[in-house]
Amino acid sequence: MTDELRHILEGTGGITETDLIQTTLFYLRKGQTASGKIEKSKFVNKEDEVKHLTTFASRYHLWYTAIPQNAYIGEGAEQKVYLNEDGKNVIKINDTIFYLSWEDYFVSLLIHNYLFPNTAYQLLGFYQQENIFYAVVKQPFIESTEPTDLSALRLFLENNGFKHKKNNDFFHPELGIILEDLHDENVLTNQGLFFFIDSAIYLITH
């Protein structure tokens, strides 16, 4: 892992879009040792995390109620997507079904913003519907101008230090990062450039 990425995950560096993400992440953690080593959260399951995040959202007025229901675009297993009223961004509500913990989800957002700043996530707050707890994030809306060539995408990733794992999954041995589900709906192409709008991102643990 690079020093820059470590600083972002430890809250000592980053860009504006990461601020609330970092704040929320560290609210879930016990803290850090004097050496700066990242510690896992004291919360042993996602139900405990949700209880804590619910308190966090109420205490700091982070409940987000402006979901543009009339601008629904689509959904996947883990999130629903809406077009923001400005037409330049999308609003996503995510229940983190692909992650073992909410902590892992917030780490994935920070890594995404580090790797792909042109599609960076901004955490807007939290939303609850039918007893399901969601994070609400905003991301630039990317319009595809051409189909994504998965062979060209693989070459692009390999040229940037990633190694192919299987199917549409890759890992970066030096950064200690796994990228999964990089199919042509999650990586769009606009004017010959790749835009990573959605993927499952994990830190490699040993």
mmCIF file of N, CA and C in Angstrom, residues 75-202:
data_model
loop_
_atom_site.group_PDB
_atom_site.id
_atom_site.type_symbol
_atom_site.label_atom_id
_atom_site.label_comp_id
_atom_site.label_asym_id
_atom_site.label_seq_id
_atom_site.Cartn_x
_atom_site.Cartn_y
_atom_site.Cartn_z
ATOM 1 N N GLU A 75 -31.514 -0.308 -10.733
ATOM 2 C CA GLU A 75 -30.954 -0.846 -9.501
ATOM 3 C C GLU A 75 -30.250 -2.161 -9.764
ATOM 4 N N GLY A 76 -29.363 -2.490 -8.824
ATOM 5 C CA GLY A 76 -28.695 -3.776 -8.824
ATOM 6 C C GLY A 76 -29.013 -4.478 -7.524
ATOM 7 N N ALA A 77 -28.243 -5.499 -7.203
ATOM 8 C CA ALA A 77 -28.501 -6.262 -5.984
ATOM 9 C C ALA A 77 -28.310 -5.419 -4.736
ATOM 10 N N GLU A 78 -27.379 -4.453 -4.800
ATOM 11 C CA GLU A 78 -26.987 -3.726 -3.592
ATOM 12 C C GLU A 78 -27.422 -2.275 -3.550
ATOM 13 N N GLN A 79 -27.898 -1.704 -4.664
ATOM 14 C CA GLN A 79 -28.187 -0.274 -4.654
ATOM 15 C C GLN A 79 -29.257 0.107 -5.669
ATOM 16 N N LYS A 80 -29.870 1.265 -5.409
ATOM 17 C CA LYS A 80 -30.803 1.880 -6.343
ATOM 18 C C LYS A 80 -30.180 3.187 -6.812
ATOM 19 N N VAL A 81 -30.454 3.548 -8.070
ATOM 20 C CA VAL A 81 -29.800 4.700 -8.680
ATOM 21 C C VAL A 81 -30.851 5.673 -9.198
ATOM 22 N N TYR A 82 -30.616 6.964 -8.928
ATOM 23 C CA TYR A 82 -31.519 8.028 -9.353
ATOM 24 C C TYR A 82 -30.703 9.138 -10.010
ATOM 25 N N LEU A 83 -31.304 9.818 -10.973
ATOM 26 C CA LEU A 83 -30.650 10.968 -11.578
ATOM 27 C C LEU A 83 -30.892 12.180 -10.701
ATOM 28 N N ASN A 84 -29.824 12.873 -10.327
ATOM 29 C CA ASN A 84 -29.948 14.073 -9.513
ATOM 30 C C ASN A 84 -30.640 15.175 -10.311
ATOM 31 N N GLU A 85 -31.241 16.113 -9.602
ATOM 32 C CA GLU A 85 -31.993 17.179 -10.274
ATOM 33 C C GLU A 85 -31.123 18.045 -11.169
ATOM 34 N N ASP A 86 -29.807 18.088 -10.919
ATOM 35 C CA ASP A 86 -28.931 18.893 -11.770
ATOM 36 C C ASP A 86 -28.603 18.208 -13.093
ATOM 37 N N GLY A 87 -28.955 16.922 -13.216
ATOM 38 C CA GLY A 87 -28.694 16.187 -14.442
ATOM 39 C C GLY A 87 -27.241 15.839 -14.669
ATOM 40 N N LYS A 88 -26.383 16.238 -13.744
ATOM 41 C CA LYS A 88 -24.946 16.016 -13.898
ATOM 42 C C LYS A 88 -24.412 14.931 -12.966
ATOM 43 N N ASN A 89 -25.243 14.506 -12.029
ATOM 44 C CA ASN A 89 -24.833 13.514 -11.041
ATOM 45 C C ASN A 89 -25.932 12.482 -10.859
ATOM 46 N N VAL A 90 -25.553 11.354 -10.283
ATOM 47 C CA VAL A 90 -26.536 10.359 -9.872
ATOM 48 C C VAL A 90 -26.495 10.239 -8.354
ATOM 49 N N ILE A 91 -27.628 9.865 -7.791
ATOM 50 C CA ILE A 91 -27.741 9.567 -6.369
ATOM 51 C C ILE A 91 -27.905 8.062 -6.236
ATOM 52 N N LYS A 92 -27.073 7.452 -5.407
ATOM 53 C CA LYS A 92 -27.159 6.013 -5.181
ATOM 54 C C LYS A 92 -27.447 5.754 -3.711
ATOM 55 N N ILE A 93 -28.370 4.835 -3.442
ATOM 56 C CA ILE A 93 -28.575 4.383 -2.067
ATOM 57 C C ILE A 93 -28.132 2.922 -1.999
ATOM 58 N N ASN A 94 -27.257 2.624 -1.055
ATOM 59 C CA ASN A 94 -26.577 1.331 -1.005
ATOM 60 C C ASN A 94 -26.764 0.694 0.363
ATOM 61 N N ASP A 95 -27.144 -0.585 0.375
ATOM 62 C CA ASP A 95 -27.342 -1.284 1.650
ATOM 63 C C ASP A 95 -26.170 -2.192 2.015
ATOM 64 N N THR A 96 -25.085 -2.135 1.254
ATOM 65 C CA THR A 96 -23.807 -2.829 1.521
ATOM 66 C C THR A 96 -23.929 -4.351 1.540
ATOM 67 N N ILE A 97 -24.850 -4.903 0.777
ATOM 68 C CA ILE A 97 -25.038 -6.354 0.795
ATOM 69 C C ILE A 97 -23.787 -7.099 0.333
ATOM 70 N N PHE A 98 -22.947 -6.458 -0.479
ATOM 71 C CA PHE A 98 -21.740 -7.112 -0.992
ATOM 72 C C PHE A 98 -20.574 -7.080 -0.002
ATOM 73 N N TYR A 99 -20.760 -6.425 1.140
ATOM 74 C CA TYR A 99 -19.656 -6.271 2.092
ATOM 75 C C TYR A 99 -19.998 -6.928 3.425
ATOM 76 N N LEU A 100 -18.984 -7.462 4.067
ATOM 77 C CA LEU A 100 -19.191 -8.112 5.354
ATOM 78 C C LEU A 100 -19.522 -7.113 6.442
ATOM 79 N N SER A 101 -19.082 -5.867 6.263
ATOM 80 C CA SER A 101 -19.327 -4.842 7.269
ATOM 81 C C SER A 101 -19.504 -3.488 6.600
ATOM 82 N N TRP A 102 -20.126 -2.572 7.336
ATOM 83 C CA TRP A 102 -20.226 -1.197 6.852
ATOM 84 C C TRP A 102 -18.850 -0.553 6.802
ATOM 85 N N GLU A 103 -17.999 -0.939 7.717
ATOM 86 C CA GLU A 103 -16.627 -0.418 7.706
ATOM 87 C C GLU A 103 -15.947 -0.735 6.376
ATOM 88 N N ASP A 104 -16.098 -1.975 5.919
ATOM 89 C CA ASP A 104 -15.498 -2.363 4.639
ATOM 90 C C ASP A 104 -16.066 -1.540 3.487
ATOM 91 N N TYR A 105 -17.354 -1.228 3.554
ATOM 92 C CA TYR A 105 -17.977 -0.426 2.501
ATOM 93 C C TYR A 105 -17.367 0.971 2.439
ATOM 94 N N PHE A 106 -17.206 1.610 3.592
ATOM 95 C CA PHE A 106 -16.638 2.963 3.592
ATOM 96 C C PHE A 106 -15.175 2.949 3.148
ATOM 97 N N VAL A 107 -14.455 1.904 3.502
ATOM 98 C CA VAL A 107 -13.086 1.754 2.998
ATOM 99 C C VAL A 107 -13.104 1.659 1.478
ATOM 100 N N SER A 108 -14.069 0.920 0.931
ATOM 101 C CA SER A 108 -14.145 0.771 -0.527
ATOM 102 C C SER A 108 -14.409 2.109 -1.210
ATOM 103 N N LEU A 109 -15.215 2.970 -0.590
ATOM 104 C CA LEU A 109 -15.470 4.295 -1.165
ATOM 105 C C LEU A 109 -14.198 5.130 -1.197
ATOM 106 N N LEU A 110 -13.432 5.076 -0.122
ATOM 107 C CA LEU A 110 -12.179 5.830 -0.074
ATOM 108 C C LEU A 110 -11.200 5.339 -1.132
ATOM 109 N N ILE A 111 -11.116 4.022 -1.291
ATOM 110 C CA ILE A 111 -10.206 3.471 -2.301
ATOM 111 C C ILE A 111 -10.682 3.848 -3.702
ATOM 112 N N HIS A 112 -11.988 3.769 -3.923
ATOM 113 C CA HIS A 112 -12.523 4.166 -5.230
ATOM 114 C C HIS A 112 -12.138 5.610 -5.547
ATOM 115 N N ASN A 113 -12.311 6.509 -4.592
ATOM 116 C CA ASN A 113 -12.000 7.921 -4.831
ATOM 117 C C ASN A 113 -10.516 8.141 -5.080
ATOM 118 N N TYR A 114 -9.692 7.310 -4.470
ATOM 119 C CA TYR A 114 -8.238 7.383 -4.688
ATOM 120 C C TYR A 114 -7.877 6.903 -6.091
ATOM 121 N N LEU A 115 -8.477 5.798 -6.512
ATOM 122 C CA LEU A 115 -8.143 5.212 -7.812
ATOM 123 C C LEU A 115 -8.821 5.932 -8.974
ATOM 124 N N PHE A 116 -10.068 6.356 -8.747
ATOM 125 C CA PHE A 116 -10.890 6.878 -9.843
ATOM 126 C C PHE A 116 -11.496 8.234 -9.480
ATOM 127 N N PRO A 117 -10.684 9.262 -9.361
ATOM 128 C CA PRO A 117 -11.190 10.574 -8.921
ATOM 129 C C PRO A 117 -12.205 11.196 -9.872
ATOM 130 N N ASN A 118 -12.213 10.778 -11.140
ATOM 131 C CA ASN A 118 -13.179 11.371 -12.074
ATOM 132 C C ASN A 118 -14.597 10.827 -11.881
ATOM 133 N N THR A 119 -14.735 9.776 -11.070
ATOM 134 C CA THR A 119 -16.066 9.282 -10.695
ATOM 135 C C THR A 119 -16.155 9.155 -9.174
ATOM 136 N N ALA A 120 -15.565 10.099 -8.465
ATOM 137 C CA ALA A 120 -15.492 10.039 -7.002
ATOM 138 C C ALA A 120 -16.881 10.088 -6.368
ATOM 139 N N TYR A 121 -17.015 9.365 -5.272
ATOM 140 C CA TYR A 121 -18.241 9.370 -4.482
ATOM 141 C C TYR A 121 -18.195 10.473 -3.428
ATOM 142 N N GLN A 122 -19.342 11.075 -3.194
ATOM 143 C CA GLN A 122 -19.519 11.987 -2.068
ATOM 144 C C GLN A 122 -20.631 11.428 -1.194
ATOM 145 N N LEU A 123 -20.346 11.212 0.077
ATOM 146 C CA LEU A 123 -21.363 10.712 1.000
ATOM 147 C C LEU A 123 -22.265 11.869 1.416
ATOM 148 N N LEU A 124 -23.565 11.737 1.122
ATOM 149 C CA LEU A 124 -24.526 12.796 1.448
ATOM 150 C C LEU A 124 -25.189 12.576 2.796
ATOM 151 N N GLY A 125 -25.289 11.322 3.209
ATOM 152 C CA GLY A 125 -25.957 11.019 4.464
ATOM 153 C C GLY A 125 -26.511 9.612 4.436
ATOM 154 N N PHE A 126 -27.617 9.412 5.171
ATOM 155 C CA PHE A 126 -28.180 8.077 5.327
ATOM 156 C C PHE A 126 -29.691 8.116 5.136
ATOM 157 N N TYR A 127 -30.233 6.962 4.793
ATOM 158 C CA TYR A 127 -31.653 6.867 4.450
ATOM 159 C C TYR A 127 -32.159 5.517 4.938
ATOM 160 N N GLN A 128 -33.393 5.492 5.429
ATOM 161 C CA GLN A 128 -33.965 4.236 5.900
ATOM 162 C C GLN A 128 -35.354 4.064 5.305
ATOM 163 N N GLN A 129 -35.600 2.873 4.764
ATOM 164 C CA GLN A 129 -36.892 2.573 4.156
ATOM 165 C C GLN A 129 -37.214 1.111 4.391
ATOM 166 N N GLU A 130 -38.399 0.858 4.923
ATOM 167 C CA GLU A 130 -38.849 -0.512 5.198
ATOM 168 C C GLU A 130 -37.807 -1.287 6.001
ATOM 169 N N ASN A 131 -37.290 -0.637 7.036
ATOM 170 C CA ASN A 131 -36.318 -1.224 7.960
ATOM 171 C C ASN A 131 -34.986 -1.578 7.310
ATOM 172 N N ILE A 132 -34.728 -1.043 6.130
ATOM 173 C CA ILE A 132 -33.430 -1.230 5.482
ATOM 174 C C ILE A 132 -32.650 0.071 5.575
ATOM 175 N N PHE A 133 -31.427 -0.018 6.035
ATOM 176 C CA PHE A 133 -30.568 1.152 6.229
ATOM 177 C C PHE A 133 -29.669 1.317 5.008
ATOM 178 N N TYR A 134 -29.614 2.531 4.481
ATOM 179 C CA TYR A 134 -28.825 2.807 3.283
ATOM 180 C C TYR A 134 -27.847 3.957 3.522
ATOM 181 N N ALA A 135 -26.715 3.894 2.853
ATOM 182 C CA ALA A 135 -25.863 5.069 2.681
ATOM 183 C C ALA A 135 -26.310 5.755 1.396
ATOM 184 N N VAL A 136 -26.300 7.086 1.402
ATOM 185 C CA VAL A 136 -26.684 7.860 0.221
ATOM 186 C C VAL A 136 -25.437 8.554 -0.312
ATOM 187 N N VAL A 137 -25.068 8.240 -1.543
ATOM 188 C CA VAL A 137 -23.870 8.831 -2.136
ATOM 189 C C VAL A 137 -24.217 9.501 -3.464
ATOM 190 N N LYS A 138 -23.415 10.488 -3.807
ATOM 191 C CA LYS A 138 -23.551 11.180 -5.090
ATOM 192 C C LYS A 138 -22.311 10.912 -5.920
ATOM 193 N N GLN A 139 -22.517 10.754 -7.222
ATOM 194 C CA GLN A 139 -21.417 10.441 -8.132
ATOM 195 C C GLN A 139 -21.694 11.112 -9.477
ATOM 196 N N PRO A 140 -20.658 11.584 -10.175
ATOM 197 C CA PRO A 140 -20.884 12.174 -11.497
ATOM 198 C C PRO A 140 -21.600 11.210 -12.436
ATOM 199 N N PHE A 141 -22.551 11.741 -13.195
ATOM 200 C CA PHE A 141 -23.267 10.944 -14.186
ATOM 201 C C PHE A 141 -22.406 10.817 -15.438
ATOM 202 N N ILE A 142 -22.149 9.588 -15.847
ATOM 203 C CA ILE A 142 -21.319 9.324 -17.025
ATOM 204 C C ILE A 142 -22.190 8.723 -18.120
ATOM 205 N N GLU A 143 -22.147 9.331 -19.281
ATOM 206 C CA GLU A 143 -22.883 8.805 -20.422
ATOM 207 C C GLU A 143 -21.939 7.994 -21.298
ATOM 208 N N SER A 144 -22.336 6.794 -21.614
ATOM 209 C CA SER A 144 -21.518 5.929 -22.468
ATOM 210 C C SER A 144 -21.676 6.341 -23.925
ATOM 211 N N THR A 145 -20.549 6.502 -24.619
ATOM 212 C CA THR A 145 -20.598 6.846 -26.045
ATOM 213 C C THR A 145 -20.275 5.650 -26.931
ATOM 214 N N GLU A 146 -19.838 4.574 -26.296
ATOM 215 C CA GLU A 146 -19.469 3.376 -27.060
ATOM 216 C C GLU A 146 -19.383 2.192 -26.104
ATOM 217 N N PRO A 147 -19.530 0.970 -26.605
ATOM 218 C CA PRO A 147 -19.411 -0.203 -25.731
ATOM 219 C C PRO A 147 -18.006 -0.303 -25.142
ATOM 220 N N THR A 148 -17.925 -0.830 -23.933
ATOM 221 C CA THR A 148 -16.625 -1.029 -23.296
ATOM 222 C C THR A 148 -15.983 -2.313 -23.802
ATOM 223 N N ASP A 149 -14.777 -2.186 -24.313
ATOM 224 C CA ASP A 149 -13.998 -3.325 -24.794
ATOM 225 C C ASP A 149 -13.288 -3.946 -23.595
ATOM 226 N N LEU A 150 -13.747 -5.109 -23.154
ATOM 227 C CA LEU A 150 -13.193 -5.719 -21.946
ATOM 228 C C LEU A 150 -11.743 -6.151 -22.125
ATOM 229 N N SER A 151 -11.344 -6.483 -23.339
ATOM 230 C CA SER A 151 -9.939 -6.827 -23.588
ATOM 231 C C SER A 151 -9.059 -5.595 -23.426
ATOM 232 N N ALA A 152 -9.533 -4.460 -23.941
ATOM 233 C CA ALA A 152 -8.788 -3.208 -23.786
ATOM 234 C C ALA A 152 -8.766 -2.776 -22.329
ATOM 235 N N LEU A 153 -9.864 -3.021 -21.618
ATOM 236 C CA LEU A 153 -9.922 -2.689 -20.196
ATOM 237 C C LEU A 153 -8.908 -3.515 -19.415
ATOM 238 N N ARG A 154 -8.830 -4.804 -19.725
ATOM 239 C CA ARG A 154 -7.855 -5.663 -19.039
ATOM 240 C C ARG A 154 -6.434 -5.166 -19.290
ATOM 241 N N LEU A 155 -6.124 -4.796 -20.527
ATOM 242 C CA LEU A 155 -4.795 -4.283 -20.851
ATOM 243 C C LEU A 155 -4.514 -2.993 -20.092
ATOM 244 N N PHE A 156 -5.517 -2.118 -20.008
ATOM 245 C CA PHE A 156 -5.374 -0.864 -19.268
ATOM 246 C C PHE A 156 -5.045 -1.134 -17.800
ATOM 247 N N LEU A 157 -5.774 -2.050 -17.194
ATOM 248 C CA LEU A 157 -5.546 -2.371 -15.785
ATOM 249 C C LEU A 157 -4.178 -3.009 -15.578
ATOM 250 N N GLU A 158 -3.798 -3.914 -16.463
ATOM 251 C CA GLU A 158 -2.492 -4.565 -16.338
ATOM 252 C C GLU A 158 -1.356 -3.564 -16.506
ATOM 253 N N ASN A 159 -1.543 -2.580 -17.368
ATOM 254 C CA ASN A 159 -0.528 -1.535 -17.538
ATOM 255 C C ASN A 159 -0.415 -0.637 -16.310
ATOM 256 N N ASN A 160 -1.440 -0.684 -15.459
ATOM 257 C CA ASN A 160 -1.429 0.109 -14.232
ATOM 258 C C ASN A 160 -1.201 -0.749 -12.990
ATOM 259 N N GLY A 161 -0.606 -1.921 -13.185
ATOM 260 C CA GLY A 161 -0.168 -2.734 -12.059
ATOM 261 C C GLY A 161 -1.134 -3.784 -11.569
ATOM 262 N N PHE A 162 -2.329 -3.865 -12.162
ATOM 263 C CA PHE A 162 -3.293 -4.872 -11.736
ATOM 264 C C PHE A 162 -3.041 -6.190 -12.463
ATOM 265 N N LYS A 163 -3.391 -7.265 -11.796
ATOM 266 C CA LYS A 163 -3.273 -8.595 -12.377
ATOM 267 C C LYS A 163 -4.660 -9.222 -12.453
ATOM 268 N N HIS A 164 -4.894 -9.941 -13.558
ATOM 269 C CA HIS A 164 -6.197 -10.577 -13.731
ATOM 270 C C HIS A 164 -6.331 -11.752 -12.777
ATOM 271 N N LYS A 165 -7.462 -11.821 -12.103
ATOM 272 C CA LYS A 165 -7.717 -12.881 -11.139
ATOM 273 C C LYS A 165 -8.608 -13.955 -11.765
ATOM 274 N N LYS A 166 -9.814 -13.594 -12.099
ATOM 275 C CA LYS A 166 -10.750 -14.474 -12.800
ATOM 276 C C LYS A 166 -11.915 -13.620 -13.288
ATOM 277 N N ASN A 167 -12.568 -14.085 -14.317
ATOM 278 C CA ASN A 167 -13.730 -13.386 -14.861
ATOM 279 C C ASN A 167 -13.440 -11.890 -15.022
ATOM 280 N N ASN A 168 -14.183 -11.047 -14.287
ATOM 281 C CA ASN A 168 -13.982 -9.598 -14.353
ATOM 282 C C ASN A 168 -13.358 -9.057 -13.074
ATOM 283 N N ASP A 169 -12.532 -9.874 -12.429
ATOM 284 C CA ASP A 169 -11.909 -9.512 -11.158
ATOM 285 C C ASP A 169 -10.403 -9.334 -11.324
ATOM 286 N N PHE A 170 -9.853 -8.337 -10.610
ATOM 287 C CA PHE A 170 -8.431 -8.021 -10.695
ATOM 288 C C PHE A 170 -7.898 -7.720 -9.297
ATOM 289 N N PHE A 171 -6.572 -7.812 -9.147
ATOM 290 C CA PHE A 171 -5.960 -7.417 -7.881
ATOM 291 C C PHE A 171 -4.648 -6.701 -8.159
ATOM 292 N N HIS A 172 -4.273 -5.846 -7.225
ATOM 293 C CA HIS A 172 -3.025 -5.087 -7.332
ATOM 294 C C HIS A 172 -2.136 -5.504 -6.167
ATOM 295 N N PRO A 173 -1.101 -6.308 -6.407
ATOM 296 C CA PRO A 173 -0.286 -6.838 -5.307
ATOM 297 C C PRO A 173 0.433 -5.770 -4.497
ATOM 298 N N GLU A 174 0.825 -4.673 -5.118
ATOM 299 C CA GLU A 174 1.549 -3.635 -4.388
ATOM 300 C C GLU A 174 0.610 -2.769 -3.549
ATOM 301 N N LEU A 175 -0.543 -2.431 -4.099
ATOM 302 C CA LEU A 175 -1.508 -1.623 -3.356
ATOM 303 C C LEU A 175 -2.307 -2.459 -2.368
ATOM 304 N N GLY A 176 -2.356 -3.774 -2.595
ATOM 305 C CA GLY A 176 -3.137 -4.639 -1.719
ATOM 306 C C GLY A 176 -4.631 -4.467 -1.923
ATOM 307 N N ILE A 177 -5.044 -4.305 -3.190
ATOM 308 C CA ILE A 177 -6.437 -4.010 -3.514
ATOM 309 C C ILE A 177 -6.996 -5.061 -4.473
ATOM 310 N N ILE A 178 -8.241 -5.450 -4.242
ATOM 311 C CA ILE A 178 -8.977 -6.316 -5.155
ATOM 312 C C ILE A 178 -10.119 -5.516 -5.766
ATOM 313 N N LEU A 179 -10.256 -5.573 -7.087
ATOM 314 C CA LEU A 179 -11.390 -4.975 -7.801
ATOM 315 C C LEU A 179 -12.204 -6.103 -8.413
ATOM 316 N N GLU A 180 -13.484 -6.148 -8.100
ATOM 317 C CA GLU A 180 -14.334 -7.204 -8.631
ATOM 318 C C GLU A 180 -15.499 -6.624 -9.426
ATOM 319 N N ASP A 181 -16.016 -7.437 -10.321
ATOM 320 C CA ASP A 181 -17.232 -7.106 -11.064
ATOM 321 C C ASP A 181 -17.029 -5.969 -12.063
ATOM 322 N N LEU A 182 -15.874 -5.962 -12.717
ATOM 323 C CA LEU A 182 -15.580 -4.905 -13.689
ATOM 324 C C LEU A 182 -16.088 -5.298 -15.077
ATOM 325 N N HIS A 183 -17.395 -5.432 -15.190
ATOM 326 C CA HIS A 183 -17.984 -5.740 -16.490
ATOM 327 C C HIS A 183 -18.388 -4.447 -17.192
ATOM 328 N N ASP A 184 -18.971 -4.591 -18.381
ATOM 329 C CA ASP A 184 -19.199 -3.409 -19.219
ATOM 330 C C ASP A 184 -20.341 -2.512 -18.760
ATOM 331 N N GLU A 185 -21.063 -2.898 -17.712
ATOM 332 C CA GLU A 185 -22.060 -1.998 -17.139
ATOM 333 C C GLU A 185 -21.496 -1.223 -15.953
ATOM 334 N N ASN A 186 -20.393 -1.711 -15.413
ATOM 335 C CA ASN A 186 -19.762 -1.038 -14.276
ATOM 336 C C ASN A 186 -18.583 -0.173 -14.680
ATOM 337 N N VAL A 187 -18.053 -0.413 -15.873
ATOM 338 C CA VAL A 187 -16.998 0.436 -16.435
ATOM 339 C C VAL A 187 -17.498 0.931 -17.785
ATOM 340 N N LEU A 188 -17.804 2.210 -17.860
ATOM 341 C CA LEU A 188 -18.332 2.786 -19.094
ATOM 342 C C LEU A 188 -17.209 3.425 -19.899
ATOM 343 N N THR A 189 -17.446 3.561 -21.193
ATOM 344 C CA THR A 189 -16.473 4.204 -22.070
ATOM 345 C C THR A 189 -17.091 5.457 -22.677
ATOM 346 N N ASN A 190 -16.396 6.566 -22.520
ATOM 347 C CA ASN A 190 -16.837 7.837 -23.091
ATOM 348 C C ASN A 190 -15.676 8.444 -23.855
ATOM 349 N N GLN A 191 -15.849 8.582 -25.169
ATOM 350 C CA GLN A 191 -14.811 9.146 -26.030
ATOM 351 C C GLN A 191 -13.464 8.431 -25.853
ATOM 352 N N GLY A 192 -13.535 7.110 -25.749
ATOM 353 C CA GLY A 192 -12.329 6.303 -25.658
ATOM 354 C C GLY A 192 -11.718 6.192 -24.282
ATOM 355 N N LEU A 193 -12.314 6.850 -23.281
ATOM 356 C CA LEU A 193 -11.788 6.812 -21.916
ATOM 357 C C LEU A 193 -12.667 5.932 -21.039
ATOM 358 N N PHE A 194 -12.030 5.184 -20.127
ATOM 359 C CA PHE A 194 -12.762 4.333 -19.196
ATOM 360 C C PHE A 194 -13.207 5.142 -17.977
ATOM 361 N N PHE A 195 -14.446 4.912 -17.561
ATOM 362 C CA PHE A 195 -14.977 5.527 -16.352
ATOM 363 C C PHE A 195 -15.525 4.421 -15.457
ATOM 364 N N PHE A 196 -14.905 4.264 -14.306
ATOM 365 C CA PHE A 196 -15.276 3.211 -13.364
ATOM 366 C C PHE A 196 -16.387 3.757 -12.469
ATOM 367 N N ILE A 197 -17.613 3.330 -12.731
ATOM 368 C CA ILE A 197 -18.735 3.885 -11.984
ATOM 369 C C ILE A 197 -19.195 2.975 -10.855
ATOM 370 N N ASP A 198 -18.818 1.717 -10.911
ATOM 371 C CA ASP A 198 -19.284 0.797 -9.874
ATOM 372 C C ASP A 198 -18.433 -0.462 -9.894
ATOM 373 N N SER A 199 -18.023 -0.900 -8.737
ATOM 374 C CA SER A 199 -17.300 -2.166 -8.594
ATOM 375 C C SER A 199 -17.242 -2.498 -7.118
ATOM 376 N N ALA A 200 -16.960 -3.739 -6.825
ATOM 377 C CA ALA A 200 -16.727 -4.145 -5.438
ATOM 378 C C ALA A 200 -15.226 -4.062 -5.186
ATOM 379 N N ILE A 201 -14.849 -3.302 -4.172
ATOM 380 C CA ILE A 201 -13.438 -3.057 -3.886
ATOM 381 C C ILE A 201 -13.121 -3.552 -2.479
ATOM 382 N N TYR A 202 -12.038 -4.310 -2.363
ATOM 383 C CA TYR A 202 -11.648 -4.867 -1.071
ATOM 384 C C TYR A 202 -10.152 -4.699 -0.862
#
